[in-house]
XYZ file of N, CA and C in Angstrom:
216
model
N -11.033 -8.092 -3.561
C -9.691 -8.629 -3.504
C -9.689 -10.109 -3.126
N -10.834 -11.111 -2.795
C -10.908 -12.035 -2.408
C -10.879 -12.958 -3.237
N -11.242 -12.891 -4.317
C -10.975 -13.146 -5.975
C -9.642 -13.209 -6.320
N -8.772 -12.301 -6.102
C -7.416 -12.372 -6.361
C -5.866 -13.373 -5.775
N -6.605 -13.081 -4.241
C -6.082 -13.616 -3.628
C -6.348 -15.122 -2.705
N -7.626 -15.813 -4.081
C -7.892 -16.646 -3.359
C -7.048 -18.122 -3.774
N -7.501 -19.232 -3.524
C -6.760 -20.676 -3.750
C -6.581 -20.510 -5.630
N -7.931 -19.934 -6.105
C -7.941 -19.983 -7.596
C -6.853 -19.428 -8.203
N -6.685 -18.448 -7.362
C -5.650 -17.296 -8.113
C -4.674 -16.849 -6.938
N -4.035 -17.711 -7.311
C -2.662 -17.444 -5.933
C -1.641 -16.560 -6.722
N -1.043 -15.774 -6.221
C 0.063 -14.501 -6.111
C 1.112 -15.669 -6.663
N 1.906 -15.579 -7.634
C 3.162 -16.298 -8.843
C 4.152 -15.642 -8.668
N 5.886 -16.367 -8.106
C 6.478 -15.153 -8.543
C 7.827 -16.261 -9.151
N 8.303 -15.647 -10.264
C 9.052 -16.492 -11.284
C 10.190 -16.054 -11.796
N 11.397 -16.431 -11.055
C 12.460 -16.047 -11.816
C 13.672 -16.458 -13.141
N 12.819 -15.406 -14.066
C 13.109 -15.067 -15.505
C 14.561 -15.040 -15.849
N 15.097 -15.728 -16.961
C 16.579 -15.745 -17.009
C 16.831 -14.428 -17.700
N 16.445 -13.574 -17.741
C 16.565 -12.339 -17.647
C 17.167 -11.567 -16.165
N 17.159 -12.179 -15.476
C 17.421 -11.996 -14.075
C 16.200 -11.238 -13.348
N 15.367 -10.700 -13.985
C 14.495 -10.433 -13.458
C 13.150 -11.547 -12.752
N 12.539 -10.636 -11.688
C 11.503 -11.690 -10.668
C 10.234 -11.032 -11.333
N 8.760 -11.802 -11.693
C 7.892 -11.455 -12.338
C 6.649 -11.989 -11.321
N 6.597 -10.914 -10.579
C 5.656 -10.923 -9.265
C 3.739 -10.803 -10.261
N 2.915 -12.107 -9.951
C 1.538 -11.932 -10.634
C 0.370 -12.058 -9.639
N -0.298 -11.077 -9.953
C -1.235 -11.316 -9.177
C -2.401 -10.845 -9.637
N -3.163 -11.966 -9.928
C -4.760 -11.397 -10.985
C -4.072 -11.156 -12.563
N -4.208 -10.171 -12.856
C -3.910 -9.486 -14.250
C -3.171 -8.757 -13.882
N -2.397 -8.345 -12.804
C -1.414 -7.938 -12.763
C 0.522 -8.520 -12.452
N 0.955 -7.999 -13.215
C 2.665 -8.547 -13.154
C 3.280 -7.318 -13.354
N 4.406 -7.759 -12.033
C 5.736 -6.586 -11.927
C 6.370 -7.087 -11.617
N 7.651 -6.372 -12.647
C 8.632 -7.332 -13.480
C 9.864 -6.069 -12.594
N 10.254 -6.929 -11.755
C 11.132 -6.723 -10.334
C 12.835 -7.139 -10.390
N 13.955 -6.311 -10.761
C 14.893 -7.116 -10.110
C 15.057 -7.359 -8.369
N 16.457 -8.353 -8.044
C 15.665 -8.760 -6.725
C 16.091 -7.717 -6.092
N 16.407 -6.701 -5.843
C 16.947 -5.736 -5.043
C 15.605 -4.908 -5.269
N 14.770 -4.636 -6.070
C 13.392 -4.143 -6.013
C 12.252 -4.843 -5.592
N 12.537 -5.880 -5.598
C 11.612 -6.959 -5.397
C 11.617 -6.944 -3.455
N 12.747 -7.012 -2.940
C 13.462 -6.883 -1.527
C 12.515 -5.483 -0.758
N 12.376 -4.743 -1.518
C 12.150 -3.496 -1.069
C 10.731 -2.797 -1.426
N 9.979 -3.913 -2.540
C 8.695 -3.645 -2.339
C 7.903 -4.786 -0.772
N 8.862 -5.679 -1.131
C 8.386 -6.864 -0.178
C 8.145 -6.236 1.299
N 9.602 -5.836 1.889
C 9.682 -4.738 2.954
C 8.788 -4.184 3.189
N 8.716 -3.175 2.375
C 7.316 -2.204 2.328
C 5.926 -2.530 2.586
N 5.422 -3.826 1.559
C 4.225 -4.232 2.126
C 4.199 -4.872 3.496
N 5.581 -5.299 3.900
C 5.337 -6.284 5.160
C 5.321 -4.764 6.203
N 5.730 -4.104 5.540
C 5.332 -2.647 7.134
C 4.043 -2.519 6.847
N 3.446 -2.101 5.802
C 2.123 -1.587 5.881
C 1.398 -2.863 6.483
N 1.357 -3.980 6.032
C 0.550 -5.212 6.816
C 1.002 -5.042 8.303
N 1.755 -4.836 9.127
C 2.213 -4.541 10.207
C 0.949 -3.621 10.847
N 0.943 -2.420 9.987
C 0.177 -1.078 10.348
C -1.369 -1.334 10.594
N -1.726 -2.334 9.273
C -2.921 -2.639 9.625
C -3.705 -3.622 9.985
N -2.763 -4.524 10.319
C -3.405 -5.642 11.759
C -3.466 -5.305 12.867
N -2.850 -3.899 13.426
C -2.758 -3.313 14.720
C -4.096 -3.077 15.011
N -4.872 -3.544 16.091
C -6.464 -3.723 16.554
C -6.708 -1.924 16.168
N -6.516 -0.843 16.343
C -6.977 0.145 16.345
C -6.939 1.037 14.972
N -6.715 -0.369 14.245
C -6.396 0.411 12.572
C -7.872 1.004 12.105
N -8.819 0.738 12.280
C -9.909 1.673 11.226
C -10.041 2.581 12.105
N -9.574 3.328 12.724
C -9.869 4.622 13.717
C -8.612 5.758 13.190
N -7.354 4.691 13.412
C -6.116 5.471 12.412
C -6.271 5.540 11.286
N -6.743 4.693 10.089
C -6.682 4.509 8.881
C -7.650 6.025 8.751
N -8.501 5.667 8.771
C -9.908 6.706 8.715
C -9.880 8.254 8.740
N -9.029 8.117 10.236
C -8.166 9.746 10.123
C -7.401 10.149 9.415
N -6.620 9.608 8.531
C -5.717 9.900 7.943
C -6.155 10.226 6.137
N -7.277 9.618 6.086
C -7.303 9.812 4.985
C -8.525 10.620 4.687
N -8.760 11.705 3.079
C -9.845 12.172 2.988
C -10.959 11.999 2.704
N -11.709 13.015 2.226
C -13.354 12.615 2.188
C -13.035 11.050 1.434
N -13.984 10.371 1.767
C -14.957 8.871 1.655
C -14.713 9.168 -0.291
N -15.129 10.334 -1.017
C -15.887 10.537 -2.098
C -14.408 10.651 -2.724
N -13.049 11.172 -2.181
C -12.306 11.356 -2.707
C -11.229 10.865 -3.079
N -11.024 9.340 -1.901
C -10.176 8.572 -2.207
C -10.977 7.269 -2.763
N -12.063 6.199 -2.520
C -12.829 5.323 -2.828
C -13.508 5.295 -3.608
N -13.141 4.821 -4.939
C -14.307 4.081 -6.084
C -15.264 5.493 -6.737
């Protein structure tokens, strides 16, 4: 993800006279009105919340299953 989100390739977001917001990042674009756009934003700013908390790979870890079943 360091690739994606680095100086080279910064996160674009462009609003289309379509009224729609066209959120890019890498090869990916989602094509957001702003009331969706509001509420994915939200969302990631909780989960970033969740996992800057110092004791996140102990919570994260528990919560999720086998290694083999969610990762790559």
């Amino acid at each position: 993800m360091k690739q994606v989100f680095g100086k080279e390739n910064p996160m674009k977001l462009v609003l289309c006279g379509c009224g729609k917001l066209h959120l890019t990042c890498g090869a990916v674009t989602l094509h957001l009105t702003r009331d969706e756009f509001l509420v994915f934003s939200e969302s990631v700013r909780r989960l970033a919340v969740i996992v800057a908390q110092p004791a996140t790979e102990q919570s994260l870890g528990a919560a999720q299953p086998t290694h083999s079943a969610v990762c790559h």
